[in-house]
PDB file of C-alpha atoms in Angstrom:
ATOM      1  CA  UNK A   8      82.366 113.308  93.010  1.00  0.00           C
ATOM      2  CA  UNK A   9      81.970 114.254  96.623  1.00  0.00           C
ATOM      3  CA  UNK A  10      82.547 110.578  97.583  1.00  0.00           C
ATOM      4  CA  UNK A  11      85.527 110.320  96.125  1.00  0.00           C
ATOM      5  CA  UNK A  12      83.841 108.597  92.572  1.00  0.00           C
ATOM      6  CA  UNK A  13      83.265 105.619  94.397  1.00  0.00           C
ATOM      7  CA  UNK A  14      79.548 106.099  93.636  1.00  0.00           C
ATOM      8  CA  UNK A  15      80.102 106.591  89.935  1.00  0.00           C
ATOM      9  CA  UNK A  16      82.200 103.633  89.957  1.00  0.00           C
ATOM     10  CA  UNK A  17      79.564 101.313  91.969  1.00  0.00           C
ATOM     11  CA  UNK A  18      77.267 102.700  88.834  1.00  0.00           C
ATOM     12  CA  UNK A  19      79.307 101.499  86.007  1.00  0.00           C
ATOM     13  CA  UNK A  20      80.491  98.166  87.444  1.00  0.00           C
ATOM     14  CA  UNK A  21      76.318  97.194  88.561  1.00  0.00           C
ATOM     15  CA  UNK A  22      75.728  98.381  84.821  1.00  0.00           C
ATOM     16  CA  UNK A  23      77.935  95.832  83.493  1.00  0.00           C
ATOM     17  CA  UNK A  24      77.262  93.287  85.645  1.00  0.00           C
ATOM     18  CA  UNK A  25      72.786  93.854  85.660  1.00  0.00           C
ATOM     19  CA  UNK A  26      72.789  95.211  88.418  1.00  0.00           C
ATOM     20  CA  UNK A  27      71.844  98.539  87.527  1.00  0.00           C
ATOM     21  CA  UNK A  28      72.523 101.633  90.224  1.00  0.00           C
ATOM     22  CA  UNK A  29      71.240 105.161  90.585  1.00  0.00           C
ATOM     23  CA  UNK A  30      73.566 107.970  92.355  1.00  0.00           C
ATOM     24  CA  UNK A  31      71.446 110.466  94.350  1.00  0.00           C
ATOM     25  CA  UNK A  32      72.550 112.799  96.885  1.00  0.00           C
ATOM     26  CA  UNK A  33      71.613 113.826  99.862  1.00  0.00           C
ATOM     27  CA  UNK A  34      69.886 117.036  99.887  1.00  0.00           C
ATOM     28  CA  UNK A  35      69.086 119.965 102.904  1.00  0.00           C
ATOM     29  CA  UNK A  36      65.678 118.777 102.901  1.00  0.00           C
ATOM     30  CA  UNK A  37      66.953 115.512 104.170  1.00  0.00           C
ATOM     31  CA  UNK A  38      69.251 116.569 106.948  1.00  0.00           C
ATOM     32  CA  UNK A  39      65.848 119.094 107.469  1.00  0.00           C
ATOM     33  CA  UNK A  40      63.329 115.811 108.054  1.00  0.00           C
ATOM     34  CA  UNK A  41      66.062 114.888 111.030  1.00  0.00           C
ATOM     35  CA  UNK A  42      66.134 117.609 112.362  1.00  0.00           C
ATOM     36  CA  UNK A  43      64.002 117.897 116.354  1.00  0.00           C
ATOM     37  CA  UNK A  44      60.768 118.968 115.540  1.00  0.00           C
ATOM     38  CA  UNK A  45      60.337 118.229 112.235  1.00  0.00           C
ATOM     39  CA  UNK A  46      56.787 118.638 110.346  1.00  0.00           C
ATOM     40  CA  UNK A  47      55.111 115.168 109.703  1.00  0.00           C
ATOM     41  CA  UNK A  48      58.119 113.298 111.230  1.00  0.00           C
ATOM     42  CA  UNK A  49      56.630 110.267 114.593  1.00  0.00           C
ATOM     43  CA  UNK A  50      57.570 112.945 117.134  1.00  0.00           C
ATOM     44  CA  UNK A  51      57.084 116.600 115.763  1.00  0.00           C
ATOM     45  CA  UNK A  52      55.331 117.424 118.591  1.00  0.00           C
ATOM     46  CA  UNK A  53      58.556 117.048 120.634  1.00  0.00           C
ATOM     47  CA  UNK A  54      61.314 119.110 119.683  1.00  0.00           C
ATOM     48  CA  UNK A  55      63.357 118.165 122.692  1.00  0.00           C
ATOM     49  CA  UNK A  56      62.765 114.696 122.906  1.00  0.00           C
ATOM     50  CA  UNK A  57      65.618 113.905 120.058  1.00  0.00           C
ATOM     51  CA  UNK A  58      69.206 115.008 118.500  1.00  0.00           C
ATOM     52  CA  UNK A  59      68.841 113.346 115.660  1.00  0.00           C
ATOM     53  CA  UNK A  60      65.445 111.727 113.842  1.00  0.00           C
ATOM     54  CA  UNK A  61      66.952 107.877 113.266  1.00  0.00           C
ATOM     55  CA  UNK A  62      63.639 106.323 112.010  1.00  0.00           C
ATOM     56  CA  UNK A  63      60.606 106.884 110.900  1.00  0.00           C
ATOM     57  CA  UNK A  64      57.121 104.962 110.776  1.00  0.00           C
ATOM     58  CA  UNK A  65      56.080 105.625 107.392  1.00  0.00           C
ATOM     59  CA  UNK A  66      57.993 103.586 104.769  1.00  0.00           C
ATOM     60  CA  UNK A  67      60.013 105.158 102.614  1.00  0.00           C
ATOM     61  CA  UNK A  68      58.105 105.333  99.600  1.00  0.00           C
ATOM     62  CA  UNK A  69      55.379 107.014 101.754  1.00  0.00           C
ATOM     63  CA  UNK A  70      58.036 109.220 102.482  1.00  0.00           C
ATOM     64  CA  UNK A  71      59.277 111.951 100.589  1.00  0.00           C
ATOM     65  CA  UNK A  72      62.920 111.624 100.159  1.00  0.00           C
ATOM     66  CA  UNK A  73      62.658 108.057 102.406  1.00  0.00           C
ATOM     67  CA  UNK A  74      65.669 106.835 100.770  1.00  0.00           C
ATOM     68  CA  UNK A  75      67.905 109.183 101.637  1.00  0.00           C
ATOM     69  CA  UNK A  76      67.021 110.795 105.484  1.00  0.00           C
ATOM     70  CA  UNK A  77      68.876 107.210 106.733  1.00  0.00           C
ATOM     71  CA  UNK A  78      72.155 108.929 104.809  1.00  0.00           C
ATOM     72  CA  UNK A  79      71.299 112.391 106.319  1.00  0.00           C
ATOM     73  CA  UNK A  80      71.095 110.381 110.163  1.00  0.00           C
ATOM     74  CA  UNK A  81      74.163 108.212 109.445  1.00  0.00           C
ATOM     75  CA  UNK A  82      76.036 111.613 108.538  1.00  0.00           C
ATOM     76  CA  UNK A  83      75.552 113.700 111.838  1.00  0.00           C
ATOM     77  CA  UNK A  84      75.516 110.647 114.296  1.00  0.00           C
ATOM     78  CA  UNK A  85      78.184 109.559 112.997  1.00  0.00           C
ATOM     79  CA  UNK A  86      79.831 113.107 112.371  1.00  0.00           C
ATOM     80  CA  UNK A  87      80.554 112.674 108.507  1.00  0.00           C
ATOM     81  CA  UNK A  88      79.430 115.873 108.063  1.00  0.00           C
ATOM     82  CA  UNK A  89      82.442 117.764 109.591  1.00  0.00           C
ATOM     83  CA  UNK A  90      85.112 115.515 106.975  1.00  0.00           C
ATOM     84  CA  UNK A  91      83.176 117.372 103.996  1.00  0.00           C
ATOM     85  CA  UNK A  92      85.815 117.406 100.986  1.00  0.00           C
ATOM     86  CA  UNK A  93      86.590 121.041 101.936  1.00  0.00           C
ATOM     87  CA  UNK A  94      87.511 119.966 105.542  1.00  0.00           C
ATOM     88  CA  UNK A  95      90.755 119.517 106.563  1.00  0.00           C
ATOM     89  CA  UNK A  96      90.678 115.700 107.544  1.00  0.00           C
ATOM     90  CA  UNK A  97      87.780 115.102 104.032  1.00  0.00           C
ATOM     91  CA  UNK A  98      86.311 111.268 104.324  1.00  0.00           C
ATOM     92  CA  UNK A  99      84.800 109.671 101.441  1.00  0.00           C
ATOM     93  CA  UNK A 100      81.627 108.128 102.227  1.00  0.00           C
ATOM     94  CA  UNK A 101      78.915 106.667 100.090  1.00  0.00           C
ATOM     95  CA  UNK A 102      75.540 105.367 101.484  1.00  0.00           C
ATOM     96  CA  UNK A 103      74.125 102.250  99.760  1.00  0.00           C
TER      97      UNK A 103
END
């Protein structure tokens, strides 16, 4: 319910329309993957070359949790991580 229940509501609506939606969560390892110098990334040997990794050269099916790290990137790049449920200014967000 971190996104104000948006994901759950979309999942119910998708089920009713015959288009199931799986609700997932962004995890610590998703943020670790986009950190400068993260092992297994295209620029892992260049930790000073970027602040956060935006894209990977491998397909998402070949990258561990490859469907989730883009959400972690958006959270960092946009500043959403500063607006979690316990912040002064919470902002519901759902990445699809």
